[in-house]
XYZ file of C-alpha atoms in Angstrom:
401
model
C -26.588 -24.036 -86.829
C -29.750 -23.060 -89.673
C -30.966 -19.589 -89.762
C -33.569 -17.258 -92.787
C -35.032 -14.153 -93.073
C -38.379 -13.538 -91.588
C -39.465 -11.101 -94.639
C -37.656 -12.964 -97.226
C -37.814 -17.162 -96.393
C -39.696 -18.088 -93.276
C -41.144 -21.456 -92.182
C -43.966 -23.086 -91.984
C -43.342 -23.254 -88.424
C -43.123 -20.603 -87.970
C -46.190 -19.809 -89.525
C -48.324 -21.907 -87.836
C -46.786 -20.054 -84.400
C -47.686 -16.578 -85.140
C -50.766 -17.619 -87.071
C -51.573 -19.686 -83.796
C -52.497 -22.674 -86.106
C -51.957 -24.979 -82.435
C -52.956 -27.889 -84.022
C -50.436 -27.666 -87.431
C -48.183 -27.523 -84.892
C -46.985 -31.034 -84.103
C -47.432 -32.749 -87.159
C -45.185 -29.576 -88.741
C -42.375 -31.009 -86.243
C -42.288 -34.740 -86.417
C -42.305 -34.073 -90.681
C -39.468 -31.635 -90.616
C -37.428 -31.690 -87.768
C -34.895 -29.058 -89.131
C -36.980 -25.766 -88.422
C -37.088 -26.366 -84.954
C -33.695 -25.300 -83.998
C -34.177 -22.940 -87.677
C -33.560 -19.447 -86.313
C -36.076 -16.471 -87.474
C -33.795 -13.358 -87.734
C -35.323 -9.456 -89.204
C -32.824 -7.156 -90.516
C -32.750 -3.289 -90.882
C -29.277 -3.069 -93.277
C -26.504 -4.892 -91.382
C -28.498 -4.344 -88.020
C -30.375 -7.418 -86.228
C -34.056 -5.976 -85.174
C -34.910 -9.149 -83.494
C -33.904 -12.777 -83.647
C -35.680 -16.217 -82.321
C -36.416 -19.471 -82.229
C -39.521 -21.488 -82.340
C -39.854 -21.678 -79.229
C -39.171 -18.633 -77.902
C -42.057 -16.625 -80.820
C -44.787 -20.153 -79.083
C -43.503 -18.158 -76.022
C -44.117 -14.476 -76.592
C -47.709 -15.566 -79.164
C -49.131 -18.381 -76.046
C -48.988 -20.815 -77.428
C -50.572 -24.235 -75.657
C -48.242 -26.066 -72.655
C -48.538 -28.902 -75.570
C -46.778 -27.102 -77.987
C -43.905 -25.361 -75.910
C -43.269 -29.398 -74.759
C -43.201 -30.632 -78.369
C -40.083 -27.968 -79.105
C -38.087 -28.514 -76.011
C -38.679 -32.852 -77.569
C -37.676 -31.282 -80.434
C -34.837 -29.866 -79.857
C -34.075 -30.408 -76.031
C -30.272 -27.443 -76.416
C -33.109 -25.056 -77.706
C -34.335 -24.272 -74.037
C -30.308 -22.931 -73.251
C -30.165 -20.908 -76.151
C -30.500 -17.024 -76.160
C -32.616 -14.288 -78.253
C -31.294 -11.398 -79.115
C -31.433 -10.045 -76.612
C -30.150 -12.373 -74.175
C -33.280 -13.773 -72.981
C -33.823 -17.780 -72.160
C -36.842 -19.136 -73.307
C -37.272 -18.482 -68.976
C -36.663 -14.773 -68.795
C -39.958 -14.632 -72.202
C -42.036 -16.942 -69.896
C -41.753 -15.257 -66.342
C -42.250 -12.288 -68.173
C -45.847 -12.891 -69.270
C -48.754 -11.304 -67.684
C -49.558 -15.038 -65.860
C -47.236 -17.041 -65.677
C -47.806 -21.362 -67.442
C -47.532 -22.863 -63.395
C -46.658 -26.236 -65.601
C -43.951 -24.666 -68.527
C -42.051 -22.845 -65.935
C -41.981 -26.276 -63.537
C -40.914 -27.930 -67.844
C -38.844 -25.272 -67.739
C -36.997 -25.653 -64.446
C -36.305 -29.636 -64.566
C -34.715 -29.856 -67.597
C -32.807 -26.321 -67.423
C -32.120 -25.870 -63.776
C -29.003 -23.650 -64.986
C -31.616 -21.023 -66.278
C -32.333 -19.379 -62.771
C -28.509 -17.643 -63.097
C -28.129 -16.807 -66.580
C -28.527 -12.802 -67.245
C -30.077 -11.037 -70.213
C -27.852 -8.590 -72.200
C -29.153 -6.172 -69.707
C -27.290 -8.185 -66.885
C -31.920 -9.411 -65.361
C -32.206 -11.978 -64.115
C -35.532 -14.729 -64.915
C -36.514 -13.259 -61.092
C -35.112 -10.088 -61.765
C -36.870 -9.846 -64.713
C -40.288 -11.595 -63.277
C -39.890 -8.636 -60.357
C -40.075 -6.001 -62.354
C -42.484 -7.170 -63.882
C -45.178 -7.914 -61.371
C -43.511 -4.008 -59.743
C -44.960 -2.595 -63.594
C -41.783 -1.970 -64.312
C -39.858 -4.591 -67.140
C -38.711 -4.791 -70.470
C -41.341 -4.992 -73.342
C -40.483 -6.041 -76.350
C -43.303 -6.476 -79.422
C -41.417 -8.267 -82.888
C -42.682 -7.149 -85.972
C -44.263 -10.696 -86.668
C -47.072 -10.638 -83.646
C -50.044 -9.744 -84.028
C -50.025 -6.300 -84.436
C -47.384 -6.221 -86.730
C -45.576 -3.375 -85.004
C -41.915 -2.607 -84.418
C -40.212 -4.600 -81.714
C -39.595 -2.948 -79.090
C -35.671 -3.107 -78.381
C -35.677 -0.392 -75.413
C -35.899 -1.213 -70.830
C -40.333 -0.594 -71.183
C -42.321 0.944 -67.910
C -45.705 -0.858 -68.521
C -48.104 1.524 -67.536
C -52.161 1.544 -66.786
C -54.045 3.889 -68.251
C -57.074 5.710 -66.438
C -59.028 3.189 -68.810
C -57.740 0.450 -68.304
C -56.105 -0.610 -71.066
C -51.774 -0.774 -70.450
C -49.763 2.013 -71.900
C -46.331 0.916 -73.014
C -43.568 4.068 -72.472
C -39.828 4.089 -73.156
C -37.655 4.702 -70.323
C -35.580 7.559 -70.213
C -32.351 6.449 -71.266
C -29.444 7.507 -68.414
C -31.505 7.351 -65.961
C -29.921 3.927 -64.655
C -26.175 5.063 -65.483
C -27.338 8.638 -62.698
C -27.990 6.383 -60.630
C -24.983 4.064 -61.002
C -22.415 6.866 -60.954
C -23.971 8.807 -58.230
C -24.017 5.320 -56.468
C -20.562 4.877 -57.534
C -19.304 8.153 -56.409
C -20.913 7.462 -53.178
C -18.846 4.602 -52.129
C -15.807 5.224 -53.546
C -16.197 8.770 -50.927
C -16.610 5.731 -48.131
C -14.020 4.029 -49.430
C -11.566 7.553 -49.852
C -12.513 8.070 -46.290
C -12.026 4.291 -44.787
C -8.832 4.467 -46.604
C -7.886 7.495 -44.616
C -9.068 6.313 -41.451
C -10.487 9.592 -41.661
C -13.734 8.211 -41.919
C -16.288 9.767 -38.629
C -19.998 8.703 -38.669
C -20.959 12.480 -38.770
C -19.342 12.623 -41.989
C -21.173 9.208 -42.953
C -24.129 10.777 -42.354
C -23.548 13.842 -44.082
C -22.927 12.091 -47.190
C -25.346 9.492 -47.673
C -28.047 12.174 -46.797
C -26.307 13.606 -49.504
C -26.625 11.182 -52.256
C -30.121 10.392 -50.757
C -31.089 13.875 -51.875
C -29.927 13.266 -54.589
C -30.627 10.368 -55.661
C -34.496 11.687 -54.629
C -34.121 14.198 -57.012
C -33.185 12.244 -59.252
C -35.469 10.154 -59.010
C -38.347 13.215 -59.238
C -37.753 14.509 -62.886
C -37.324 10.010 -63.626
C -41.132 10.561 -62.922
C -41.743 14.604 -63.537
C -40.722 12.963 -67.021
C -42.214 9.866 -67.533
C -45.756 11.570 -66.434
C -45.148 14.225 -68.937
C -44.521 10.855 -71.631
C -47.338 9.241 -70.279
C -49.290 12.820 -71.228
C -47.834 14.065 -74.661
C -49.236 10.060 -75.586
C -52.260 9.568 -73.692
C -52.622 12.894 -75.562
C -51.611 10.873 -78.849
C -53.487 8.270 -78.263
C -55.828 9.602 -78.415
C -55.978 12.269 -81.454
C -54.376 8.170 -83.219
C -57.643 7.502 -82.143
C -59.653 9.775 -82.185
C -58.283 10.124 -85.682
C -59.362 6.383 -86.693
C -62.850 6.760 -85.449
C -63.088 9.214 -88.541
C -61.377 6.841 -90.924
C -63.613 4.705 -89.955
C -66.514 6.213 -90.967
C -65.276 8.269 -93.570
C -64.523 4.222 -94.441
C -68.010 2.710 -94.169
C -69.443 5.631 -95.600
C -67.771 5.121 -99.552
C -67.748 1.376 -98.713
C -71.920 2.509 -98.652
C -71.273 4.555 -101.955
C -69.325 1.805 -103.397
C -72.588 -0.675 -102.528
C -74.618 1.484 -104.479
C -72.469 2.038 -106.517
C -72.171 -1.216 -107.914
C -75.963 -1.248 -106.959
C -76.454 1.310 -109.387
C -74.504 -1.048 -112.016
C -75.790 -4.602 -111.230
C -79.206 -2.328 -112.252
C -77.532 -0.958 -116.495
C -75.201 -3.966 -116.546
C -78.976 -5.757 -116.694
C -80.752 -3.173 -118.666
C -78.030 -2.954 -121.004
C -77.948 -6.619 -121.181
C -81.668 -6.974 -122.374
C -81.210 -4.549 -124.836
C -78.374 -6.621 -126.253
C -81.073 -9.341 -126.674
C -83.828 -8.082 -127.677
C -81.581 -5.577 -130.070
C -80.096 -9.612 -130.952
C -83.948 -10.626 -131.831
C -84.468 -7.692 -134.018
C -81.590 -8.240 -135.846
C -82.538 -12.288 -135.997
C -86.052 -11.665 -137.277
C -84.605 -8.693 -139.295
C -82.167 -11.028 -140.972
C -84.607 -14.013 -141.621
C -86.828 -11.051 -143.568
C -84.011 -9.813 -145.120
C -82.985 -14.374 -146.409
C -86.900 -14.599 -147.155
C -87.125 -11.854 -149.576
C -84.110 -12.065 -151.361
C -85.501 -15.578 -151.661
C -88.130 -14.663 -153.332
C -86.904 -11.432 -155.244
C -84.078 -13.807 -156.384
C -88.377 -16.478 -157.996
C -89.506 -13.582 -158.854
C -86.041 -12.523 -161.312
C -86.328 -15.954 -162.450
C -90.233 -15.900 -163.449
C -89.880 -12.890 -164.965
C -87.169 -14.205 -167.223
C -89.256 -16.469 -167.849
C -92.258 -14.680 -169.269
C -90.267 -12.164 -170.559
C -88.746 -15.454 -173.005
C -92.022 -16.590 -174.079
C -92.896 -13.285 -174.633
C -90.090 -13.289 -176.949
C -90.756 -16.682 -178.497
C -94.251 -15.659 -179.286
C -93.663 -12.134 -180.812
C -91.266 -14.127 -183.175
C -93.688 -16.959 -184.235
C -96.150 -14.630 -185.068
C -93.344 -12.420 -187.160
C -92.633 -15.702 -188.657
C -96.175 -16.216 -189.087
C -96.872 -12.973 -190.706
C -94.464 -13.082 -192.343
C -95.659 -16.854 -194.692
C -99.448 -14.984 -194.368
C -97.734 -11.833 -196.619
C -96.086 -14.436 -198.795
C -99.484 -17.030 -199.388
C -101.135 -13.777 -199.674
C -99.166 -12.204 -202.567
C -98.668 -15.379 -205.068
C -102.629 -15.980 -204.833
C -103.494 -12.628 -206.373
C -100.200 -13.142 -208.744
C -102.485 -17.034 -209.816
C -105.796 -14.712 -209.582
C -103.843 -11.548 -211.834
C -102.827 -14.224 -214.443
C -106.379 -16.231 -214.075
C -107.955 -13.026 -214.845
C -105.526 -11.519 -217.924
C -106.018 -14.996 -219.221
C -109.037 -15.067 -219.675
C -109.604 -11.426 -220.435
C -107.431 -12.971 -224.100
C -110.586 -15.068 -225.734
C -109.315 -18.574 -227.250
C -111.041 -21.198 -228.116
C -113.599 -23.087 -226.492
C -111.208 -25.275 -225.387
C -108.956 -23.402 -224.607
C -110.276 -21.930 -222.695
C -111.827 -24.172 -220.243
C -108.817 -25.984 -220.389
C -106.820 -22.503 -219.672
C -109.782 -21.984 -217.018
C -109.451 -25.347 -215.695
C -105.615 -25.103 -215.250
C -105.879 -21.529 -213.915
C -108.198 -22.871 -210.634
C -106.354 -26.189 -210.661
C -103.652 -23.465 -209.452
C -105.598 -21.919 -207.434
C -106.092 -25.387 -205.107
C -102.790 -26.136 -205.572
C -102.467 -23.182 -202.825
C -102.241 -23.870 -198.952
C -104.390 -22.324 -196.451
C -103.266 -20.833 -193.492
C -104.078 -22.060 -189.844
C -104.726 -18.976 -189.103
C -107.012 -17.671 -192.150
C -110.984 -17.530 -191.032
C -112.348 -20.633 -193.852
C -115.401 -18.283 -194.219
C -113.305 -15.591 -195.783
C -111.321 -17.722 -197.950
C -114.373 -19.335 -199.263
C -116.904 -15.740 -199.273
C -113.590 -14.621 -201.793
C -112.401 -17.374 -203.713
C -116.939 -17.510 -204.715
C -116.000 -13.957 -205.890
C -113.620 -14.887 -207.387
C -115.386 -18.014 -209.244
C -118.012 -15.729 -210.034
C -115.821 -13.444 -211.919
C -114.408 -15.949 -213.848
C -117.868 -17.828 -215.172
C -118.909 -14.269 -216.381
C -116.230 -13.104 -218.232
C -115.619 -17.264 -221.092
C -119.827 -17.526 -220.666
C -120.102 -20.561 -219.304
C -122.462 -21.573 -215.846
C -120.044 -21.494 -212.328
C -121.910 -24.646 -212.000
C -118.841 -26.202 -214.765
C -116.117 -24.626 -212.613
C -114.695 -27.995 -210.577
C -112.316 -27.090 -207.648
C-alpha cells in the first residue's frame, strides 16, 4: 500500500486533480500508475484529519466522467476502498447535488455490492442520497479543496439561507443519541409488558403517546437549537462579510497609494538618472579640460625651461666676450703706454724710427674685437699715431701700418 502526506510530499496526480487540470490526468496515470493507488492523508499530530485515494478526490472535485473512468481502469480495486469516514466512491457520487448518472452506472456495473456497504455512521449510499435530498446529510470539506478550509468531519445539516446561498450548520451532537435512547426505552417497556403478559392496548397507547410527546419535545429542542445556531452563523457570516468588505476597501486604497508611490518613485528615479547622466557628462568634460590644461602647462614649462637655458647661455657668452674685450683693451693700453714712453726718450733718428716702426707693428699685431665698432677703433688709432708723429717730428704719412 502506498501512502503520502498532503503537506510534505503529495503526488503530482493529486495536484492535477486539485487544480482541475483534467487534460493532464490520463498521461500522468499512464506514466506513473502507482500514484493511482497512493493514499493521500493529512494529519494533526497523531490524529488523521482525512484520508482518500485519487478516485475519492476526483469525485469530490467534480472531475469529468472520463477522468473517473481512467482512474477506475488504472486501479479496479479503488472502487471498493473506503476513505477515513468509511465512504465508498458511490457514497461520494450520490452526495452530489446533481449526481453524474454515467458515473453512478459505471460504479454500479463494476461493483453492485456497493449499495449495501455502510459508512462509519452506518449509512448506505442510498441513505446518504436520501438525506442529501432532504437537506440533512453529512458534509465534509477537505483542506485541499479550492477554498483550502478545514475539512468538516461530523454530521451536518445543510440549510438554504435567505439570499439563496447554502449555509452549512453543524448538527448538535447528542440529538440522534437522545432519539435512539428514547426508542430503546419505549421498545424495552413494550417488550417487558409483552413478556409479563400484562400488555394492554391502553398501556401501549399511553406509552406510545408518551414516547411521541417526548420525541416531539426533543425534536423541538433540537430544531430550536438549530435555528439559534443558524441565526448566530448568519450573523457571524454577515459580520465577516462586512469585515471583508472593509478589508477589501482598505486594500484597494493601499494598493492605489502604493501605485501612486511607485509612480512617484519612478519619476524621482528618472530625474535622478538624468541628473546622474548630466553629472557624468560634466565630469567627463571637466576631465578633458583638465587634461588639456595639464598638457598646455607642461608645454609652457618646457618652453620656459628652454628659454631660461638659452638666456643663461647668452649671458655666459656675453660675460665671456666682455672679459675678452676687457683683456684686449688692457693689452692695447699697455702697448700704447710703452710706445708713448719710448717716444718721449730721444735717441738717434734711426733708432727712433725703428722703435716707432716696432711699436706700430706691435699695435698692428693686436687682434681686433669682432664686436667693437670699427669707426671707434680707427679714430682712436688715428689720434694715437698723430700724437706719435708730433713727438718724433716725423710726418704722419710716413708711418706704416
